[in-house]
Every structure is written in C-alpha cells, then in structure tokens.
C-alpha cells in the first residue's frame, strides 16, 4: 500500500509537499531550514550528520508522511545524550556508530517527527513510517535508530512499535492568556517578582537598550555581527559553531517572518558596532523557541533580559501559548519556566544491549521523575498556572 524511499538531500522532496506535512508550529522542521543547513555546510560527512530523509508515498505516489533523518557518526548536536551507550558498545568491541537519528540537527525542541500533516489517516501513516524506518535501519546495518524530542503521542505510538521510551526535562513557560508582562509577574510570590523587576531595571541602568527584530528586517551587517557573537559563545565554551553565516542569511530571506532576533545596544547609537549581545529565536504558530545567544561584553542580568524576558514579552504581545528557551538551565525556574518532560524513542538492534539499555532507562526515568518533582518545588508562582501540558501537543502533529 505504501512505498518508503530515502533521500540524501532534502531538495529531492518538493518543499510544498514537505511543509504541508510538517505544519506551522515547528519552524526548525521547515524545508527551508533543513535545506539551508545542507546547502551551507551545517550538516554533512565532515560533521557526522549525513542526510538520509524518509519519504512515505501511497499507491498514487502522493507524499503522505516524512521524517528528517540522518546517518550519524557521532552524538554531537543531538542533546539527548547517549555517550555512555556508545562507550559500552566500545568496551564490548562493538561499533555504536553509525546510527540513525530522526531530528532537526542541533535543535533540542519538542515537535513532530512523524510528519503526516492534518489527515484522518495520520496514525496509519505514522505507523507505516515508523515501521519503515526500522526496516531502513536493519538494511543499513546500523546499531540503532533514535527519534529525538518527539511529542508525547508520537512517543506513545513508537513505544507500541517496540521502541524504548526515554524521558528528559526542559524548562518551558506557558501562557494562560496574560495581557501584559505585569500580569505574568503578578502570579509570582513577592520575593520572586521583586527579583525579576530588579534584573530588568539593572539592564536599563547600565545604559543597554533592547530592540526586537524579525529576521526579514535584519541587515547583512547585523547578520555578520550576530554570527560573530554566536561563534564567540562556542569558542568560549570549547564547542563547535556548526551554523554558518550563509545559513543564517539564507533563512533570513526564505523564512524571515519565522525568526526573532533580540539585539542589545550599548552607547548612543544603534549601529551594528554598538551591538553588545544578541539572542536568536524561531517563531511557530503557537510557540517561541529560543536557540542561540552571544555577548561581547558582560552586563548584569543581560542574558536573562535578552533570552527570557524579551521572549516572554513577545509571546504575551502576540498571543503565543508557550516559550521553549532551550535545553537545561535550572536558573530558568525562578523566572517562570517550569520543568516539562521531553521524550525520545530508541530502537536498538542488538537484543542484549536493548535489554541493558531498557534497564538503564527504567532507572533513569525514576530519577527523572524525582527531579521533576524537586524542580516544581522551586516554582516562583503563588499557585501553578492553570494551563494544560504544552509538550503533549494533543495530537501527532500541530494543525497545518
């Protein structure tokens, strides 16, 4: 009934077909985003991310499901850490790499991975795609197949197909319908509310001004400055800045309305030379996703202002229902971001290692549940916001 094909370049799949399946709430899954990565050297053999995208077609040849898939020769840029698994394989004289990963590279954000669009047959298509992905993994002879930052319904479905569930934790904010930032702060305890106001005031008192800009209004010189700040952050931390300047410039042109940059200026002008910090975000239909940050000069609380408070302001002003500011960061809790589960699903070829990893995940999940509970105990809210769990997404895909 269905035919599954693999593609070593996203351009082999028509953009309109891919985006129809991906929907509008996960801009990091858009064809334009993934294509720019491939075109400008952000993925590929040199970085250990080799495109191997999955496309499921029905008997008429219509694309009905797809997944962004990569052959991986390392675990860099996944943000679901399996280094210990790779080490265990090596100690047994086995090869953990290559493996298959279904993800948006370098993007630890929950969103659909079984891309089916809005259709009554989405679960049927998703099951066919999930089963077909395992057959691809078996044919390639890889050690494993990993679906990263899946939605909860997708994770449930993948678990029914025999994959192992893994639970993680990030810190997200949800919007029950605030009209202004002060409405949000009014839900805090007095101590936490005072702390946030003091942090915002310190940025102003330092003579730093903040400007939010959509990607399609950013000049070439500003992209150059932002990219320098982005690279500098990785250089300081010993990381690898995989996203190139041409990549950012291209998505600024092709999907600029889905990008939000926060520039921090110090001095009397707002020219590019006065930009001392910048934060990069992606805008979905219902959510904001914080991704990258860089600064050339330290100012007290500027990171919190540029990366968190400006994003919260934007969500409130534009009616977005959630803000995912990136991976890790317990300091986010006192600023209104509560512990939120993330999920991944894993197929392990070797039955012995599958059993061992299943035991590991059972213990890890128990510890993760305790961690979630402990972090909730540090909530700044007088009462928890009365909003639904945003990471469930309620369906296999957001509405297209």
mmCIF file of C-alpha atoms in Angstrom:
data_model
loop_
_atom_site.group_PDB
_atom_site.id
_atom_site.type_symbol
_atom_site.label_atom_id
_atom_site.label_comp_id
_atom_site.label_asym_id
_atom_site.label_seq_id
_atom_site.Cartn_x
_atom_site.Cartn_y
_atom_site.Cartn_z
ATOM 1 C CA UNK A 1 0.000 0.000 0.000
ATOM 2 C CA UNK A 2 2.877 2.390 0.827
ATOM 3 C CA UNK A 3 6.354 2.919 -0.557
ATOM 4 C CA UNK A 4 9.185 4.253 1.594
ATOM 5 C CA UNK A 5 12.132 5.982 -0.070
ATOM 6 C CA UNK A 6 15.269 7.559 1.388
ATOM 7 C CA UNK A 7 16.859 10.797 0.200
ATOM 8 C CA UNK A 8 20.376 12.104 0.701
ATOM 9 C CA UNK A 9 19.243 15.703 0.150
ATOM 10 C CA UNK A 10 16.065 17.452 1.257
ATOM 11 C CA UNK A 11 15.863 19.160 -2.147
ATOM 12 C CA UNK A 12 14.846 15.792 -3.620
ATOM 13 C CA UNK A 13 11.492 16.223 -1.835
ATOM 14 C CA UNK A 14 9.323 19.142 -3.023
ATOM 15 C CA UNK A 15 9.206 21.934 -0.439
ATOM 16 C CA UNK A 16 5.427 22.357 -0.677
ATOM 17 C CA UNK A 17 4.864 18.651 -0.002
ATOM 18 C CA UNK A 18 7.292 18.577 2.941
ATOM 19 C CA UNK A 19 5.928 21.738 4.564
ATOM 20 C CA UNK A 20 2.357 20.510 4.165
ATOM 21 C CA UNK A 21 3.275 17.568 6.388
ATOM 22 C CA UNK A 22 5.465 19.497 8.836
ATOM 23 C CA UNK A 23 2.831 22.078 9.799
ATOM 24 C CA UNK A 24 3.400 25.609 11.049
ATOM 25 C CA UNK A 25 4.395 25.283 14.688
ATOM 26 C CA UNK A 26 7.898 23.838 14.252
ATOM 27 C CA UNK A 27 9.909 26.214 12.030
ATOM 28 C CA UNK A 28 13.070 24.152 12.572
ATOM 29 C CA UNK A 29 11.376 21.367 10.581
ATOM 30 C CA UNK A 30 10.547 23.521 7.583
ATOM 31 C CA UNK A 31 12.056 22.552 4.247
ATOM 32 C CA UNK A 32 13.747 25.975 4.019
ATOM 33 C CA UNK A 33 15.513 25.478 7.370
ATOM 34 C CA UNK A 34 16.790 21.971 6.629
ATOM 35 C CA UNK A 35 17.735 22.837 3.036
ATOM 36 C CA UNK A 36 19.790 25.833 4.154
ATOM 37 C CA UNK A 37 21.682 23.600 6.565
ATOM 38 C CA UNK A 38 22.567 21.210 3.761
ATOM 39 C CA UNK A 39 23.385 23.936 1.272
ATOM 40 C CA UNK A 40 25.765 25.798 3.578
ATOM 41 C CA UNK A 41 27.768 23.032 5.216
ATOM 42 C CA UNK A 42 25.993 22.855 8.595
ATOM 43 C CA UNK A 43 25.461 19.105 8.133
ATOM 44 C CA UNK A 44 27.266 16.524 6.048
ATOM 45 C CA UNK A 45 30.002 13.945 6.291
ATOM 46 C CA UNK A 46 32.525 16.319 7.872
ATOM 47 C CA UNK A 47 30.175 16.941 10.818
ATOM 48 C CA UNK A 48 28.815 13.405 11.105
ATOM 49 C CA UNK A 49 25.262 14.370 10.079
ATOM 50 C CA UNK A 50 24.613 12.704 6.711
ATOM 51 C CA UNK A 51 21.074 13.342 5.377
ATOM 52 C CA UNK A 52 19.001 10.208 4.836
ATOM 53 C CA UNK A 53 15.473 11.616 4.898
ATOM 54 C CA UNK A 54 12.455 9.315 4.855
ATOM 55 C CA UNK A 55 9.502 9.789 2.495
ATOM 56 C CA UNK A 56 6.374 7.621 2.552
ATOM 57 C CA UNK A 57 4.112 7.625 -0.508
ATOM 58 C CA UNK A 58 0.767 5.983 -1.137
ATOM 59 C CA UNK A 59 -0.275 3.986 -4.184
ATOM 60 C CA UNK A 60 -0.878 7.180 -6.185
ATOM 61 C CA UNK A 61 2.630 8.482 -5.469
ATOM 62 C CA UNK A 62 1.401 11.190 -3.098
ATOM 63 C CA UNK A 63 3.725 12.018 -0.220
ATOM 64 C CA UNK A 64 1.747 11.138 2.935
ATOM 65 C CA UNK A 65 4.456 11.068 5.617
ATOM 66 C CA UNK A 66 8.077 12.037 6.053
ATOM 67 C CA UNK A 67 10.837 12.350 8.646
ATOM 68 C CA UNK A 68 14.105 14.332 8.823
ATOM 69 C CA UNK A 69 16.611 11.507 9.178
ATOM 70 C CA UNK A 70 20.411 11.411 9.371
ATOM 71 C CA UNK A 71 23.137 8.785 9.450
ATOM 72 C CA UNK A 72 25.263 9.762 12.442
ATOM 73 C CA UNK A 73 28.928 9.051 13.116
ATOM 74 C CA UNK A 74 28.939 10.866 16.457
ATOM 75 C CA UNK A 75 26.426 12.137 19.016
ATOM 76 C CA UNK A 76 27.242 15.830 18.739
ATOM 77 C CA UNK A 77 24.356 18.246 18.412
ATOM 78 C CA UNK A 78 21.627 15.817 19.473
ATOM 79 C CA UNK A 79 21.101 16.998 23.071
ATOM 80 C CA UNK A 80 19.760 13.567 24.061
ATOM 81 C CA UNK A 81 22.937 12.179 25.499
ATOM 82 C CA UNK A 82 23.930 8.609 24.665
ATOM 83 C CA UNK A 83 27.713 8.834 25.088
ATOM 84 C CA UNK A 84 27.557 6.156 27.801
ATOM 85 C CA UNK A 85 25.784 3.802 25.407
ATOM 86 C CA UNK A 86 28.485 4.334 22.791
ATOM 87 C CA UNK A 87 31.167 3.727 25.417
ATOM 88 C CA UNK A 88 29.514 0.474 26.497
ATOM 89 C CA UNK A 89 29.477 -0.740 22.887
ATOM 90 C CA UNK A 90 33.155 0.129 22.514
ATOM 91 C CA UNK A 91 34.108 -1.764 25.679
ATOM 92 C CA UNK A 92 32.472 -4.850 24.181
ATOM 93 C CA UNK A 93 34.370 -4.445 20.924
ATOM 94 C CA UNK A 94 31.248 -3.387 19.025
ATOM 95 C CA UNK A 95 30.561 -0.341 16.880
ATOM 96 C CA UNK A 96 27.852 2.043 18.079
ATOM 97 C CA UNK A 97 28.376 4.313 15.078
ATOM 98 C CA UNK A 98 26.954 4.687 12.527
ATOM 99 C CA UNK A 99 23.432 5.049 13.865
ATOM 100 C CA UNK A 100 20.261 6.660 12.511
ATOM 101 C CA UNK A 101 18.769 9.773 14.111
ATOM 102 C CA UNK A 102 15.435 11.416 13.331
ATOM 103 C CA UNK A 103 15.760 15.030 14.449
ATOM 104 C CA UNK A 104 16.267 18.611 13.428
ATOM 105 C CA UNK A 105 20.044 18.991 13.818
ATOM 106 C CA UNK A 106 21.273 20.945 16.851
ATOM 107 C CA UNK A 107 17.676 21.715 17.877
ATOM 108 C CA UNK A 108 16.506 20.411 21.281
ATOM 109 C CA UNK A 109 12.866 21.420 20.778
ATOM 110 C CA UNK A 110 9.810 19.201 21.060
ATOM 111 C CA UNK A 111 7.860 18.872 17.831
ATOM 112 C CA UNK A 112 6.504 16.335 15.368
ATOM 113 C CA UNK A 113 8.973 13.868 13.892
ATOM 114 C CA UNK A 114 6.444 11.571 12.224
ATOM 115 C CA UNK A 115 5.340 14.231 9.773
ATOM 116 C CA UNK A 116 1.873 13.466 8.435
ATOM 117 C CA UNK A 117 0.029 16.782 8.306
ATOM 118 C CA UNK A 118 -3.613 17.066 9.309
ATOM 119 C CA UNK A 119 -5.407 13.989 7.980
ATOM 120 C CA UNK A 120 -7.779 11.341 9.379
ATOM 121 C CA UNK A 121 -5.182 8.721 8.384
ATOM 122 C CA UNK A 122 -2.295 10.304 10.284
ATOM 123 C CA UNK A 123 -1.938 7.417 12.755
ATOM 124 C CA UNK A 124 -1.971 4.874 9.951
ATOM 125 C CA UNK A 125 0.670 6.869 8.077
ATOM 126 C CA UNK A 126 2.721 7.329 11.245
ATOM 127 C CA UNK A 127 2.743 3.601 11.986
ATOM 128 C CA UNK A 128 3.789 2.816 8.420
ATOM 129 C CA UNK A 129 6.576 5.399 8.601
ATOM 130 C CA UNK A 130 7.797 4.179 11.994
ATOM 131 C CA UNK A 131 7.898 0.554 10.848
ATOM 132 C CA UNK A 132 9.567 1.533 7.590
ATOM 133 C CA UNK A 133 12.274 3.455 9.460
ATOM 134 C CA UNK A 134 13.188 0.302 11.392
ATOM 135 C CA UNK A 135 13.462 -1.625 8.125
ATOM 136 C CA UNK A 136 15.792 1.077 6.788
ATOM 137 C CA UNK A 137 17.923 0.769 9.927
ATOM 138 C CA UNK A 138 18.068 -3.009 9.522
ATOM 139 C CA UNK A 139 19.003 -2.713 5.859
ATOM 140 C CA UNK A 140 21.808 -0.260 6.645
ATOM 141 C CA UNK A 141 23.081 -2.462 9.459
ATOM 142 C CA UNK A 142 23.296 0.415 11.954
ATOM 143 C CA UNK A 143 23.395 -0.190 15.690
ATOM 144 C CA UNK A 144 20.317 1.856 16.499
ATOM 145 C CA UNK A 145 17.607 4.287 15.456
ATOM 146 C CA UNK A 146 16.725 7.303 17.608
ATOM 147 C CA UNK A 147 13.695 9.606 17.375
ATOM 148 C CA UNK A 148 14.594 12.752 19.326
ATOM 149 C CA UNK A 149 12.290 15.325 21.005
ATOM 150 C CA UNK A 150 9.144 13.605 19.854
ATOM 151 C CA UNK A 151 5.705 14.704 21.022
ATOM 152 C CA UNK A 152 4.087 12.568 23.706
ATOM 153 C CA UNK A 153 1.524 10.982 21.329
ATOM 154 C CA UNK A 154 4.327 10.128 18.894
ATOM 155 C CA UNK A 155 6.370 8.617 21.704
ATOM 156 C CA UNK A 156 3.374 6.518 22.741
ATOM 157 C CA UNK A 157 2.977 5.296 19.173
ATOM 158 C CA UNK A 158 6.681 4.487 18.791
ATOM 159 C CA UNK A 159 6.622 2.578 22.068
ATOM 160 C CA UNK A 160 3.819 0.381 20.697
ATOM 161 C CA UNK A 161 6.123 -0.412 17.765
ATOM 162 C CA UNK A 162 8.740 -1.807 20.162
ATOM 163 C CA UNK A 163 10.942 1.249 20.724
ATOM 164 C CA UNK A 164 12.239 2.264 24.146
ATOM 165 C CA UNK A 165 10.917 5.476 25.704
ATOM 166 C CA UNK A 166 13.332 7.954 27.246
ATOM 167 C CA UNK A 167 12.191 10.881 29.405
ATOM 168 C CA UNK A 168 14.116 14.136 29.742
ATOM 169 C CA UNK A 169 13.474 17.539 31.256
ATOM 170 C CA UNK A 170 13.451 21.085 29.986
ATOM 171 C CA UNK A 171 12.021 24.278 31.432
ATOM 172 C CA UNK A 172 9.118 25.800 29.486
ATOM 173 C CA UNK A 173 6.693 28.650 30.011
ATOM 174 C CA UNK A 174 3.001 28.514 29.197
ATOM 175 C CA UNK A 175 0.660 31.426 28.651
ATOM 176 C CA UNK A 176 -2.878 31.172 30.050
ATOM 177 C CA UNK A 177 -3.786 34.492 28.421
ATOM 178 C CA UNK A 178 -1.730 37.249 30.021
ATOM 179 C CA UNK A 179 -2.362 40.741 28.642
ATOM 180 C CA UNK A 180 0.918 42.254 29.832
ATOM 181 C CA UNK A 181 4.205 41.274 31.434
ATOM 182 C CA UNK A 182 2.990 42.733 34.738
ATOM 183 C CA UNK A 183 0.029 40.334 34.649
ATOM 184 C CA UNK A 184 2.521 37.480 34.439
ATOM 185 C CA UNK A 185 4.619 38.863 37.299
ATOM 186 C CA UNK A 186 1.513 39.304 39.433
ATOM 187 C CA UNK A 187 1.307 35.492 39.677
ATOM 188 C CA UNK A 188 4.750 35.355 41.379
ATOM 189 C CA UNK A 189 5.493 35.479 45.065
ATOM 190 C CA UNK A 190 6.553 38.952 46.216
ATOM 191 C CA UNK A 191 10.206 37.918 46.572
ATOM 192 C CA UNK A 192 10.479 36.412 43.080
ATOM 193 C CA UNK A 193 8.558 39.288 41.497
ATOM 194 C CA UNK A 194 10.953 41.790 43.080
ATOM 195 C CA UNK A 195 13.945 39.839 41.778
ATOM 196 C CA UNK A 196 12.737 39.887 38.164
ATOM 197 C CA UNK A 197 11.959 43.603 38.295
ATOM 198 C CA UNK A 198 15.413 44.287 39.713
ATOM 199 C CA UNK A 199 17.083 42.291 36.921
ATOM 200 C CA UNK A 200 15.205 44.185 34.218
ATOM 201 C CA UNK A 201 15.999 47.508 35.887
ATOM 202 C CA UNK A 202 19.720 46.741 36.077
ATOM 203 C CA UNK A 203 19.912 46.321 32.305
ATOM 204 C CA UNK A 204 18.309 49.735 31.772
ATOM 205 C CA UNK A 205 20.532 51.361 34.384
ATOM 206 C CA UNK A 206 23.611 50.018 32.582
ATOM 207 C CA UNK A 207 22.635 52.051 29.526
ATOM 208 C CA UNK A 208 21.703 48.991 27.470
ATOM 209 C CA UNK A 209 18.762 49.285 25.085
ATOM 210 C CA UNK A 210 16.929 46.300 23.634
ATOM 211 C CA UNK A 211 15.425 46.019 20.164
ATOM 212 C CA UNK A 212 13.455 43.049 18.841
ATOM 213 C CA UNK A 213 13.696 42.450 15.087
ATOM 214 C CA UNK A 214 12.109 39.941 12.732
ATOM 215 C CA UNK A 215 14.567 38.069 10.582
ATOM 216 C CA UNK A 216 13.384 39.684 7.352
ATOM 217 C CA UNK A 217 14.332 43.139 8.691
ATOM 218 C CA UNK A 218 17.897 42.270 9.754
ATOM 219 C CA UNK A 219 20.604 43.836 7.603
ATOM 220 C CA UNK A 220 23.602 41.990 6.208
ATOM 221 C CA UNK A 221 25.892 43.826 8.624
ATOM 222 C CA UNK A 222 23.689 42.828 11.565
ATOM 223 C CA UNK A 223 23.736 39.182 10.490
ATOM 224 C CA UNK A 224 27.531 39.372 10.369
ATOM 225 C CA UNK A 225 27.606 40.837 13.881
ATOM 226 C CA UNK A 226 25.151 38.264 15.209
ATOM 227 C CA UNK A 227 27.136 35.402 13.714
ATOM 228 C CA UNK A 228 30.344 36.709 15.283
ATOM 229 C CA UNK A 229 28.596 36.696 18.674
ATOM 230 C CA UNK A 230 27.226 33.197 18.021
ATOM 231 C CA UNK A 231 30.684 31.858 17.151
ATOM 232 C CA UNK A 232 32.257 33.611 20.098
ATOM 233 C CA UNK A 233 29.933 31.813 22.509
ATOM 234 C CA UNK A 234 31.025 28.420 21.197
ATOM 235 C CA UNK A 235 34.678 29.433 21.172
ATOM 236 C CA UNK A 236 34.472 30.474 24.839
ATOM 237 C CA UNK A 237 32.881 27.164 25.816
ATOM 238 C CA UNK A 238 35.013 24.918 23.641
ATOM 239 C CA UNK A 239 32.122 23.949 21.372
ATOM 240 C CA UNK A 240 31.792 23.757 17.610
ATOM 241 C CA UNK A 241 29.799 26.564 15.890
ATOM 242 C CA UNK A 242 28.222 24.427 13.171
ATOM 243 C CA UNK A 243 25.780 27.025 11.796
ATOM 244 C CA UNK A 244 27.391 29.214 9.155
ATOM 245 C CA UNK A 245 26.784 32.860 8.325
ATOM 246 C CA UNK A 246 25.347 31.979 4.869
ATOM 247 C CA UNK A 247 22.879 29.638 6.606
ATOM 248 C CA UNK A 248 21.534 32.443 8.800
ATOM 249 C CA UNK A 249 21.468 34.869 5.895
ATOM 250 C CA UNK A 250 19.512 32.431 3.733
ATOM 251 C CA UNK A 251 16.843 31.621 6.303
ATOM 252 C CA UNK A 252 16.589 35.363 6.946
ATOM 253 C CA UNK A 253 15.483 35.637 3.328
ATOM 254 C CA UNK A 254 13.411 32.450 2.970
ATOM 255 C CA UNK A 255 11.679 32.338 6.370
ATOM 256 C CA UNK A 256 12.458 35.703 7.943
ATOM 257 C CA UNK A 257 8.966 36.114 9.416
ATOM 258 C CA UNK A 258 9.634 32.962 11.477
ATOM 259 C CA UNK A 259 12.776 34.420 13.077
ATOM 260 C CA UNK A 260 13.082 36.787 16.029
ATOM 261 C CA UNK A 261 16.381 38.414 16.940
ATOM 262 C CA UNK A 262 16.884 40.391 20.128
ATOM 263 C CA UNK A 263 19.707 42.930 19.858
ATOM 264 C CA UNK A 264 21.254 44.655 22.868
ATOM 265 C CA UNK A 265 22.912 48.015 22.176
ATOM 266 C CA UNK A 266 25.247 49.960 24.437
ATOM 267 C CA UNK A 267 26.065 53.559 23.651
ATOM 268 C CA UNK A 268 24.431 56.485 21.940
ATOM 269 C CA UNK A 269 23.799 54.795 18.584
ATOM 270 C CA UNK A 270 22.139 51.634 17.361
ATOM 271 C CA UNK A 271 24.614 50.799 14.633
ATOM 272 C CA UNK A 272 25.995 47.299 14.305
ATOM 273 C CA UNK A 273 29.165 48.282 16.197
ATOM 274 C CA UNK A 274 27.040 49.142 19.246
ATOM 275 C CA UNK A 275 25.523 45.630 19.411
ATOM 276 C CA UNK A 276 26.980 44.017 22.530
ATOM 277 C CA UNK A 277 24.693 40.974 22.661
ATOM 278 C CA UNK A 278 22.081 39.146 20.629
ATOM 279 C CA UNK A 279 19.615 36.281 21.050
ATOM 280 C CA UNK A 280 18.182 34.205 18.196
ATOM 281 C CA UNK A 281 14.686 32.671 18.323
ATOM 282 C CA UNK A 282 12.333 30.846 15.972
ATOM 283 C CA UNK A 283 8.612 31.614 15.887
ATOM 284 C CA UNK A 284 5.993 28.908 15.471
ATOM 285 C CA UNK A 285 2.258 29.271 15.064
ATOM 286 C CA UNK A 286 1.753 28.814 18.809
ATOM 287 C CA UNK A 287 5.237 28.837 20.329
ATOM 288 C CA UNK A 288 8.540 30.673 20.535
ATOM 289 C CA UNK A 289 11.781 28.692 20.562
ATOM 290 C CA UNK A 290 14.942 30.243 21.997
ATOM 291 C CA UNK A 291 18.085 28.896 20.367
ATOM 292 C CA UNK A 292 21.315 30.947 20.401
ATOM 293 C CA UNK A 293 22.923 33.727 22.390
ATOM 294 C CA UNK A 294 26.168 35.665 22.303
ATOM 295 C CA UNK A 295 27.658 38.704 24.022
ATOM 296 C CA UNK A 296 30.875 40.670 23.673
ATOM 297 C CA UNK A 297 30.657 42.489 26.993
ATOM 298 C CA UNK A 298 29.186 41.403 30.305
ATOM 299 C CA UNK A 299 26.269 43.335 31.810
ATOM 300 C CA UNK A 300 24.433 42.243 34.933
ATOM 301 C CA UNK A 301 21.245 40.290 34.043
ATOM 302 C CA UNK A 302 21.527 40.987 30.301
ATOM 303 C CA UNK A 303 21.349 37.290 29.474
ATOM 304 C CA UNK A 304 18.063 36.978 31.380
ATOM 305 C CA UNK A 305 16.641 40.072 29.677
ATOM 306 C CA UNK A 306 17.622 39.154 26.118
ATOM 307 C CA UNK A 307 16.997 35.410 26.267
ATOM 308 C CA UNK A 308 13.993 35.180 28.604
ATOM 309 C CA UNK A 309 12.149 38.384 29.421
ATOM 310 C CA UNK A 310 12.112 39.734 25.868
ATOM 311 C CA UNK A 311 10.813 36.379 24.647
ATOM 312 C CA UNK A 312 8.108 36.377 27.307
ATOM 313 C CA UNK A 313 7.147 39.903 26.307
ATOM 314 C CA UNK A 314 6.908 38.828 22.671
ATOM 315 C CA UNK A 315 4.744 35.797 23.486
ATOM 316 C CA UNK A 316 2.342 37.856 25.583
ATOM 317 C CA UNK A 317 2.087 40.622 22.987
ATOM 318 C CA UNK A 318 1.476 38.149 20.155
ATOM 319 C CA UNK A 319 -0.684 35.582 21.921
ATOM 320 C CA UNK A 320 1.756 32.672 21.733
ATOM 321 C CA UNK A 321 0.889 29.951 24.213
ATOM 322 C CA UNK A 322 4.337 28.637 25.115
ATOM 323 C CA UNK A 323 8.023 29.565 25.168
ATOM 324 C CA UNK A 324 10.748 26.922 24.997
ATOM 325 C CA UNK A 325 14.034 28.740 25.714
ATOM 326 C CA UNK A 326 16.364 25.792 25.056
ATOM 327 C CA UNK A 327 17.917 22.846 26.854
ATOM 328 C CA UNK A 328 18.897 22.611 30.524
ATOM 329 C CA UNK A 329 19.103 25.579 32.881
ATOM 330 C CA UNK A 330 17.677 25.236 36.398
ATOM 331 C CA UNK A 331 18.038 29.015 36.776
ATOM 332 C CA UNK A 332 15.028 29.329 34.454
ATOM 333 C CA UNK A 333 12.651 28.043 37.136
ATOM 334 C CA UNK A 334 12.810 31.180 39.293
ATOM 335 C CA UNK A 335 11.968 33.193 36.158
ATOM 336 C CA UNK A 336 8.734 31.368 35.417
ATOM 337 C CA UNK A 337 9.843 28.383 33.327
ATOM 338 C CA UNK A 338 8.630 25.146 34.880
ATOM 339 C CA UNK A 339 10.045 21.623 34.473
ATOM 340 C CA UNK A 340 8.438 19.982 31.467
ATOM 341 C CA UNK A 341 9.012 16.435 30.209
ATOM 342 C CA UNK A 342 10.658 15.777 26.883
ATOM 343 C CA UNK A 343 10.687 12.449 25.108
ATOM 344 C CA UNK A 344 12.683 10.335 22.713
ATOM 345 C CA UNK A 345 12.263 6.789 21.388
ATOM 346 C CA UNK A 346 15.045 4.293 20.643
ATOM 347 C CA UNK A 347 15.358 1.126 18.578
ATOM 348 C CA UNK A 348 18.403 -0.972 19.476
ATOM 349 C CA UNK A 349 19.431 -3.727 17.055
ATOM 350 C CA UNK A 350 21.394 -5.919 19.459
ATOM 351 C CA UNK A 351 18.939 -7.688 21.816
ATOM 352 C CA UNK A 352 21.498 -7.853 24.645
ATOM 353 C CA UNK A 353 22.140 -4.143 24.529
ATOM 354 C CA UNK A 354 18.446 -3.452 24.126
ATOM 355 C CA UNK A 355 17.792 -5.237 27.401
ATOM 356 C CA UNK A 356 20.639 -3.409 29.142
ATOM 357 C CA UNK A 357 19.519 -0.013 27.850
ATOM 358 C CA UNK A 358 15.926 -0.788 28.865
ATOM 359 C CA UNK A 359 17.130 -1.363 32.440
ATOM 360 C CA UNK A 360 19.157 1.838 32.321
ATOM 361 C CA UNK A 361 16.143 3.818 31.118
ATOM 362 C CA UNK A 362 13.898 2.395 33.831
ATOM 363 C CA UNK A 363 16.315 3.650 36.494
ATOM 364 C CA UNK A 364 16.844 6.955 34.698
ATOM 365 C CA UNK A 365 13.103 7.576 34.403
ATOM 366 C CA UNK A 366 12.641 7.035 38.129
ATOM 367 C CA UNK A 367 15.368 9.572 38.838
ATOM 368 C CA UNK A 368 13.952 11.983 36.267
ATOM 369 C CA UNK A 369 10.508 11.843 37.877
ATOM 370 C CA UNK A 370 12.073 12.745 41.227
ATOM 371 C CA UNK A 371 13.972 15.589 39.564
ATOM 372 C CA UNK A 372 10.766 16.980 38.015
ATOM 373 C CA UNK A 373 9.076 16.912 41.399
ATOM 374 C CA UNK A 374 12.018 18.604 43.100
ATOM 375 C CA UNK A 375 12.193 21.366 40.481
ATOM 376 C CA UNK A 376 8.480 22.049 40.813
ATOM 377 C CA UNK A 377 9.195 22.740 44.470
ATOM 378 C CA UNK A 378 11.206 25.807 43.404
ATOM 379 C CA UNK A 379 8.368 27.365 41.388
ATOM 380 C CA UNK A 380 8.140 31.162 41.736
ATOM 381 C CA UNK A 381 4.358 31.115 41.349
ATOM 382 C CA UNK A 382 1.975 31.588 44.241
ATOM 383 C CA UNK A 383 -0.115 28.900 42.555
ATOM 384 C CA UNK A 384 0.755 26.836 39.467
ATOM 385 C CA UNK A 385 -0.682 28.384 36.261
ATOM 386 C CA UNK A 386 -3.947 26.699 35.252
ATOM 387 C CA UNK A 387 -2.848 25.645 31.759
ATOM 388 C CA UNK A 388 -2.590 22.253 30.025
ATOM 389 C CA UNK A 389 0.710 20.468 29.484
ATOM 390 C CA UNK A 390 2.057 22.173 26.326
ATOM 391 C CA UNK A 391 4.522 19.461 25.353
ATOM 392 C CA UNK A 392 1.791 16.875 24.796
ATOM 393 C CA UNK A 393 0.550 18.882 21.801
ATOM 394 C CA UNK A 394 -2.607 16.784 21.950
ATOM 395 C CA UNK A 395 -2.013 15.148 18.594
ATOM 396 C CA UNK A 396 0.601 13.624 16.355
ATOM 397 C CA UNK A 397 1.024 16.958 14.620
ATOM 398 C CA UNK A 398 0.011 20.564 15.195
ATOM 399 C CA UNK A 399 -2.534 21.763 12.685
ATOM 400 C CA UNK A 400 -1.093 22.753 9.368
#
